Coordinates of C-alpha atoms and ligand atoms in Angstrom, one line a residue:
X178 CA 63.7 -101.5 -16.4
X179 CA 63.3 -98.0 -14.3
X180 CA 60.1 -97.1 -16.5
X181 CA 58.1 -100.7 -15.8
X182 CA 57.3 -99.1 -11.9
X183 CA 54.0 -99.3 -10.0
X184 CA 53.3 -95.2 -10.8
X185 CA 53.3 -96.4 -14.6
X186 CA 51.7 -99.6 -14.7
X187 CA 48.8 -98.6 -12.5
X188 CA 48.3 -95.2 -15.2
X189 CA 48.5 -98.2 -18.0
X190 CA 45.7 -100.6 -15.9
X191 CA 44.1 -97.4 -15.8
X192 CA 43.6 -96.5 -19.3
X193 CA 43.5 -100.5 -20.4
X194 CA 40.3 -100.5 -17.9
X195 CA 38.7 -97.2 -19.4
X196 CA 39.4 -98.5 -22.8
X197 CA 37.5 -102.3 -22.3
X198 CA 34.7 -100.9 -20.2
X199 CA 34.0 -98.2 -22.8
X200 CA 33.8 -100.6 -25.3
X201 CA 32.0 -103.3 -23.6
X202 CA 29.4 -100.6 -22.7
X203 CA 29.3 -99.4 -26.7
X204 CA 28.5 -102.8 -27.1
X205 CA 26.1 -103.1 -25.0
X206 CA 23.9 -100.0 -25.6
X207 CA 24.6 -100.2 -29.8
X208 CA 21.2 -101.9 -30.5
X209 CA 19.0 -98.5 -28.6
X210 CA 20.1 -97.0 -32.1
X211 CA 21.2 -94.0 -30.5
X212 CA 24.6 -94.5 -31.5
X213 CA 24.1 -93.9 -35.7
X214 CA 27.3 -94.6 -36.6
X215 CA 29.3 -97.8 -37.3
X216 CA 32.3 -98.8 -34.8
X217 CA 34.7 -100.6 -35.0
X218 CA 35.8 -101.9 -31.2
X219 CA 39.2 -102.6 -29.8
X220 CA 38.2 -105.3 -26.9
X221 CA 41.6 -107.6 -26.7
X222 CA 44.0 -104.3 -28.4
X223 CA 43.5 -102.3 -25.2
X224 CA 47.8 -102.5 -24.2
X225 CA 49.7 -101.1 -27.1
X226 CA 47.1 -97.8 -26.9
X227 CA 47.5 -97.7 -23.1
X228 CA 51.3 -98.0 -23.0
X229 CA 51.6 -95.4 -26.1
X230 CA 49.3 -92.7 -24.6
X231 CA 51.0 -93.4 -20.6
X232 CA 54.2 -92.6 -22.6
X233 CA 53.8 -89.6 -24.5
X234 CA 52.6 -86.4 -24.1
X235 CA 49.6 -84.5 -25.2
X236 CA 52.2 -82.0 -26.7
X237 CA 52.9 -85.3 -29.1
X238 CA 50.7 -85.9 -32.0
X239 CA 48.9 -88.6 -33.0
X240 CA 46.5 -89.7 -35.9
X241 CA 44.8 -93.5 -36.3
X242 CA 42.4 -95.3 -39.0
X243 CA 38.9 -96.7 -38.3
X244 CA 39.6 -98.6 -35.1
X245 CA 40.5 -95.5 -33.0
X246 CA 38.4 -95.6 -29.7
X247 CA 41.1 -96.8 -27.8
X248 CA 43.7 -94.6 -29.2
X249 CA 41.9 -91.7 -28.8
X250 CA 41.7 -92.6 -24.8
X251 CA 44.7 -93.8 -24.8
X252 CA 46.2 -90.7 -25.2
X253 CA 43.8 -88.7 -22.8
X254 CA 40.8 -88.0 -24.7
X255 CA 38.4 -86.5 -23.1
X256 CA 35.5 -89.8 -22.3
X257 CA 32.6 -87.3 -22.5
X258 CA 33.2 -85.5 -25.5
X259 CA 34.2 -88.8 -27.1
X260 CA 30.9 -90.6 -26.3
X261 CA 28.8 -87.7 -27.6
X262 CA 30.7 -87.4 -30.8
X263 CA 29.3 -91.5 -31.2
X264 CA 25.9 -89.5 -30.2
X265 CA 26.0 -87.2 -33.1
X266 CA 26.0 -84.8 -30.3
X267 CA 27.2 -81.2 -30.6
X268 CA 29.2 -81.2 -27.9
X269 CA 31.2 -84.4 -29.2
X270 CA 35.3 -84.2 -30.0
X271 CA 34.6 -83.5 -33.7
X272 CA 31.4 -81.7 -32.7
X273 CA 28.6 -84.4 -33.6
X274 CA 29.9 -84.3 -37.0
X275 CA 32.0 -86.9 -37.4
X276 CA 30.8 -90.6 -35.2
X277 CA 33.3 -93.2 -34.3
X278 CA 35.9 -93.4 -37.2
X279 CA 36.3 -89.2 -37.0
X280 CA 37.1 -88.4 -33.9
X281 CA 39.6 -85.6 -33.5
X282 CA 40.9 -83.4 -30.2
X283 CA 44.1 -81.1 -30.3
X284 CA 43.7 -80.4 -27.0
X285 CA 45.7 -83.6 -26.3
X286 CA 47.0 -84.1 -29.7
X287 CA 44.6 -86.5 -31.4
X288 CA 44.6 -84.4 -34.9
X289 CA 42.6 -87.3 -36.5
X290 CA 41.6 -90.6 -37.2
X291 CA 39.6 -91.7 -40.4
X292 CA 38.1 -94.1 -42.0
X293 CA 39.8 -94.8 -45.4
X294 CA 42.6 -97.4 -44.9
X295 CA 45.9 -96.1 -44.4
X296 CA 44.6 -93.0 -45.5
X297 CA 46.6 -90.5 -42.1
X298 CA 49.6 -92.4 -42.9
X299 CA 50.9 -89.3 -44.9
X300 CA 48.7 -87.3 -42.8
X301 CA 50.9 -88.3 -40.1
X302 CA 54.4 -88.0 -41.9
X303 CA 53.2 -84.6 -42.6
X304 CA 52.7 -83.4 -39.3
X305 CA 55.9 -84.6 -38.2
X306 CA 57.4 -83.2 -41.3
X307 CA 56.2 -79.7 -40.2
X308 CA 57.3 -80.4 -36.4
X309 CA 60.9 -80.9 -37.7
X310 CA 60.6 -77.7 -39.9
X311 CA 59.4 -75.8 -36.7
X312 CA 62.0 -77.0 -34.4
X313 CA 59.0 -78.4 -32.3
X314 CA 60.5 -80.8 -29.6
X315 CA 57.4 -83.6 -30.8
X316 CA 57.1 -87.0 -32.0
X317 CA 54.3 -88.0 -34.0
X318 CA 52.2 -91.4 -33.7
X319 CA 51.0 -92.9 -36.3
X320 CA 48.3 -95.9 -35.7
X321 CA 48.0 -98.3 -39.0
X322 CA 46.4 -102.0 -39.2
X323 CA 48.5 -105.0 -40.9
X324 CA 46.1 -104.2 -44.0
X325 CA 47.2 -101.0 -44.0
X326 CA 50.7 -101.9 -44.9
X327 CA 48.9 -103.5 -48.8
X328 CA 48.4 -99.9 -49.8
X329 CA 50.9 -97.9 -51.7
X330 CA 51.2 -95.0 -49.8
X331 CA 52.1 -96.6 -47.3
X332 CA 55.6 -97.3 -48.9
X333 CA 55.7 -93.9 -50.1
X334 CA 55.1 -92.5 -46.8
X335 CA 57.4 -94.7 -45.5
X336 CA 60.4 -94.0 -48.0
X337 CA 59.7 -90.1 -47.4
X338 CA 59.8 -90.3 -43.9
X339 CA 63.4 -92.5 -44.1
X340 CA 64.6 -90.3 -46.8
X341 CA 63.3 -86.6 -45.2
X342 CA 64.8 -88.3 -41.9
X343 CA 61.2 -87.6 -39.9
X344 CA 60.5 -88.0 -35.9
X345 CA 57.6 -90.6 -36.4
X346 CA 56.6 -93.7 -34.4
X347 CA 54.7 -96.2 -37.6
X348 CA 52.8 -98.3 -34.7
X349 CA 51.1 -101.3 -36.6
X350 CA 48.9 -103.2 -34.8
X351 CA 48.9 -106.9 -36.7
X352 CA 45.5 -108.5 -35.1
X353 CA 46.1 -110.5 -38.4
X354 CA 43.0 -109.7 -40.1
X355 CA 41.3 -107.2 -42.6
X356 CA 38.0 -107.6 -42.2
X357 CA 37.5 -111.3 -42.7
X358 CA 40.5 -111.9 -44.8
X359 CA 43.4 -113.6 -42.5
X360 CA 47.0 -112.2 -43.2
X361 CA 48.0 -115.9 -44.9
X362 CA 45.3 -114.8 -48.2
X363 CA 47.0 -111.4 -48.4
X364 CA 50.4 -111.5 -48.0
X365 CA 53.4 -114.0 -48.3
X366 CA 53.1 -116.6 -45.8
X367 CA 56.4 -116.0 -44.2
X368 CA 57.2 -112.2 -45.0
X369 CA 56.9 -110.5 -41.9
X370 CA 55.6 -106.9 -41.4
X371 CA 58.5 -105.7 -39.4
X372 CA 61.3 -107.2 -42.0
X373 CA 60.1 -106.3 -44.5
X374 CA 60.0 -102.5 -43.2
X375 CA 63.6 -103.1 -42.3
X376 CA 64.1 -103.8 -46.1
X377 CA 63.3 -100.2 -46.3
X378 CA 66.2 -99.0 -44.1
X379 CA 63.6 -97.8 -40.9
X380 CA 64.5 -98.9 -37.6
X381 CA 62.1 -101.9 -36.9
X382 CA 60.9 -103.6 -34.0
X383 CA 58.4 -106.6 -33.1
X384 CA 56.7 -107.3 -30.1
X385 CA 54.0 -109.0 -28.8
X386 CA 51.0 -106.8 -28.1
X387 CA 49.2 -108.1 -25.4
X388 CA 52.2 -109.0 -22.7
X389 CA 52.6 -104.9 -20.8
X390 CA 56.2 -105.1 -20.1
X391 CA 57.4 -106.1 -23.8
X392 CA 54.9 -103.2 -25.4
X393 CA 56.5 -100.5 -23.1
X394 CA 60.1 -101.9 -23.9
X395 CA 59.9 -101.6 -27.4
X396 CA 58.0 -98.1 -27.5
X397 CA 60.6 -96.6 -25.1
X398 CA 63.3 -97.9 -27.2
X399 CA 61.7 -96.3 -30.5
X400 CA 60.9 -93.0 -28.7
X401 CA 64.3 -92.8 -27.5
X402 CA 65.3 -93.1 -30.5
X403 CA 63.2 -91.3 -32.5
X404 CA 63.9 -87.9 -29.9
X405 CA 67.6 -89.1 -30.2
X406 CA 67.9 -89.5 -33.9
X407 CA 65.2 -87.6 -35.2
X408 CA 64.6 -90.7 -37.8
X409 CA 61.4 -93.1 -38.2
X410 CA 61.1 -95.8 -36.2
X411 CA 57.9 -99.2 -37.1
X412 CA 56.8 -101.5 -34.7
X413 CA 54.7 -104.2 -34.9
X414 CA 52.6 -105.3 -32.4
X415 CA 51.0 -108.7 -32.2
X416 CA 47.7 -108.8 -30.9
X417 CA 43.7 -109.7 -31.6
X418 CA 40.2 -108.8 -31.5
X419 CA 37.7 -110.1 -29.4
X420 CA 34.5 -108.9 -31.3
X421 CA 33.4 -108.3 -35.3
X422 CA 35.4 -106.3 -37.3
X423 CA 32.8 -104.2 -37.0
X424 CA 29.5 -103.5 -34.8
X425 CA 28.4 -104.6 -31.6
X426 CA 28.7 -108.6 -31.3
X427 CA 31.1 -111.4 -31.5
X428 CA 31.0 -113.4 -34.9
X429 CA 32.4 -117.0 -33.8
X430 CA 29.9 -118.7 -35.4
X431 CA 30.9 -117.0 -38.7
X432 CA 33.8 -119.4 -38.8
X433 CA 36.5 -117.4 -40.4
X434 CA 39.0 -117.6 -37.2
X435 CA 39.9 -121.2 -35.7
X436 CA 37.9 -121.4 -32.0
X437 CA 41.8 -122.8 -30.9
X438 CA 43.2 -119.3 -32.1
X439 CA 40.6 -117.1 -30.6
X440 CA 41.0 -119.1 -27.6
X441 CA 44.7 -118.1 -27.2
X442 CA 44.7 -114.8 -27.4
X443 CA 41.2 -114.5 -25.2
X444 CA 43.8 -116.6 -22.5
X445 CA 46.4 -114.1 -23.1
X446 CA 44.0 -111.0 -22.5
X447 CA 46.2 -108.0 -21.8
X448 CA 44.3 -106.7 -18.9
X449 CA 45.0 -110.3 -16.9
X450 CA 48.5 -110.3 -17.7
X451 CA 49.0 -106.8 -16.5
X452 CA 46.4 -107.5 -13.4
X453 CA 48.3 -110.4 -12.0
X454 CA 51.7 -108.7 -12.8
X455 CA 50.5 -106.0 -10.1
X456 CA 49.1 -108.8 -8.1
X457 CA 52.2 -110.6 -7.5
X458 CA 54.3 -107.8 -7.0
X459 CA 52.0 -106.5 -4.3
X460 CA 51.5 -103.0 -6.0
X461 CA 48.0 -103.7 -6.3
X462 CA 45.7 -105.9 -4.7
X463 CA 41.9 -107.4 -5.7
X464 CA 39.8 -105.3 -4.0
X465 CA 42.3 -102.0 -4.8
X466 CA 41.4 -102.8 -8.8
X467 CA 37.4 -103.5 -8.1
X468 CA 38.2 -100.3 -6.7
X469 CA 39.9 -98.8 -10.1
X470 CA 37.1 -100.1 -12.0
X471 CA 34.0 -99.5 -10.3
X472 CA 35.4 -95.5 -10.3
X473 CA 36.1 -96.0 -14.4
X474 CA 32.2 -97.5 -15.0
X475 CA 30.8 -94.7 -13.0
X476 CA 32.7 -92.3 -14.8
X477 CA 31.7 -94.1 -18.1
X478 CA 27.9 -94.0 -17.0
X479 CA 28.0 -90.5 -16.6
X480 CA 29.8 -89.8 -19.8
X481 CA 26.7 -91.5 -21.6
X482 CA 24.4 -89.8 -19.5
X483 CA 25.9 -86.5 -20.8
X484 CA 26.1 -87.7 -24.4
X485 CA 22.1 -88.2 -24.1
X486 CA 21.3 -85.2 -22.8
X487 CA 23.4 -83.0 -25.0
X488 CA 22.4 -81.1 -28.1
X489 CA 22.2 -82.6 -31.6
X490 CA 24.1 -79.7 -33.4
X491 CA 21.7 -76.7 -34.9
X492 CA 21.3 -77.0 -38.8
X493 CA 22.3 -73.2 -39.1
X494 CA 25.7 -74.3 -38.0
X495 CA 26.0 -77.1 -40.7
X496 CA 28.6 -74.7 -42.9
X497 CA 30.3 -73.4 -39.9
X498 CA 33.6 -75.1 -39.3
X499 CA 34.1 -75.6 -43.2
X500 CA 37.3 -73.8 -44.3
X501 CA 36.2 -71.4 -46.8
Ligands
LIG297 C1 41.1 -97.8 -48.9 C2 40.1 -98.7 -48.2 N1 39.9 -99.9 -48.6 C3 39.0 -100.7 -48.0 C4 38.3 -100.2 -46.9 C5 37.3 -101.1 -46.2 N2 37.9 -101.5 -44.9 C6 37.6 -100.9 -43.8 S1 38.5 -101.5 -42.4 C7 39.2 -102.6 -43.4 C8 40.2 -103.6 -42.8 C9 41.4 -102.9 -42.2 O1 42.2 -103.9 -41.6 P1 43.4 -103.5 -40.7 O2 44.1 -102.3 -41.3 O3 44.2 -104.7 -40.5 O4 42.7 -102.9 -39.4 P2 41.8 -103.7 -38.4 O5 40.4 -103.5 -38.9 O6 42.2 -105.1 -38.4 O7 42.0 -103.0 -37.1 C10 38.8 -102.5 -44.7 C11 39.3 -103.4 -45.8 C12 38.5 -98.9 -46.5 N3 37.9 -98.4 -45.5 N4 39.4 -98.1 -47.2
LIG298 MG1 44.0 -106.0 -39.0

């Protein structure tokens, strides 16, 4: 495939490293209580995000739920404007206002993310709504969780969007769990996501989440689509995280995930897969990533550096970006 090239994959190891670091650094400043808002990490769900934002453009539009650090990177955000906004800084992405589950930037596209489930699922079908209506040559992302699919507007979002015929890109990302509740205690054992989206009449793909080459296969498929047809497309994405639904820490010894299962997915960590891949191919070597990384955690360290010593925002603006 003409797209899985060293130019691409390195821009995806790229933004799969910015993404992990990030959050392993969140994680370990959380407990300096600088950071006052909850947040809900991605470690282990750092492909799909990657492979999304290296293949769309900032001109695309994109919205996502509580778990949105990585989708906001993903598709270029800026690092420093995003780690101020966890600051409660004024010169954050939603300008302090707003912490880890509202972060918002249309200067790449990123209208939104929020915090009540599958609540910019409609948001998103209305963007793209008014893209088609504007003759706007954009497709519109639209992040949801596999919990997010247990809430009726998702249907109806999903019905308007087949019925209106609307360029959108559904990208679910089934880590198999709502909070602590396994998929198996929520919905029918053997009903999958993708089929039963199919059922719907939208174009529906699955792929496993964490293996590089089968995320960008399926998203190029959907987006050629999508540009071609102008019609939804869903796809489901297997993957897992590493850490607590949400906060800081792992949970192991909380006991609601089998070790064996954990285990897998920890052996089938994205950022190896695609790391070796560009090993054995001899498009990248080990010291040439060491390289890759030690420029992302620099980059990182000054991003929280600037966060720090940014302004909290001025109480006389509290009002000031309300619509009146
Ligand atoms: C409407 C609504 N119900 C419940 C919650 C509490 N809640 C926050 S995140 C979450 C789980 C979401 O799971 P999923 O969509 O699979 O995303 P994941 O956290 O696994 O990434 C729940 C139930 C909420 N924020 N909004
Ligand atoms: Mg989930």
């Amino acid at each position: 495939m003409k797209n899985i090239n060293k130019k691409n994959l390195k821009k995806i190891l790229y933004k799969m490293l910015l993404i992990r670091e990030t959050d392993l650094q969140i994680s370990k400043r959380y407990s300096e209580s600088q950071m006052r808002c909850p947040t809900h990490l991605s470690i282990g769900q750092e492909c799909v995000p990657s492979v999304v934002g290296a293949f769309t453009s900032k001109k695309d539009l994109c919205v996502s739920s509580h778990r949105s650090h990585a989708h906001y990177l993903g598709k270029g955000g800026s690092l420093k404007k995003f780690i101020s906004e966890l600051y409660g800084k004024s010169t954050g992405c939603s300008k302090g206002r707003g912490g880890s589950m509202h972060l918002t930037d249309l200067n790449v596209g990123f209208v939104g993310s929020t915090a009540i489930v599958s609540n910019s699922i409609p948001v998103g079908v209305g963007l793209s709504l008014s893209s088609k209506i504007l003759g706007k040559k954009q497709i519109t992302i639209i992040y949801l969780g596999d919990a997010s699919v247990e809430e009726g507007v998702f249907f109806e979002s999903l019905n308007f969007a087949i019925v209106k015929k609307i360029p959108v890109i559904f990208v679910c990302e089934n880590n198999f769990y709502s909070v602590y509740s396994p998929l198996s205690v929520r919905q029918p054992v053997n009903r999958e996501i993708y089929k039963m989206v199919k059922a719907c009449q939208i174009k529906s793909f699955k792929a496993n989440g964490n293996f590089v080459n089968e995320v960008i296969a399926s998203f190029l498929k959907a987006k050629s689509f999508v540009e071609k047809k102008g019609e939804p497309v869903f796809l489901e994405f297997q993957t897992y995280r590493w850490f607590e639904h949400c906060g800081p820490n792992l949970d192991d010894h909380l006991k609601y995930r089998d070790k064996k299962e954990l285990m897998y997915w920890k052996k089938n960590d994205p950022i190896d897969i695609l790391q070796n891949f560009l090993i054995k191919k001899r498009w990248m070597n080990i010291n040439s990533i060491k390289n890759m990384k030690s420029s992302i955690t620099k980059k990182i360290d000054q991003a929280f550096q600037y966060a720090k010593r940014s302004p909290f925002p001025k109480k006389e603006d509290l009002f000031k970006y309300l619509y009146k």
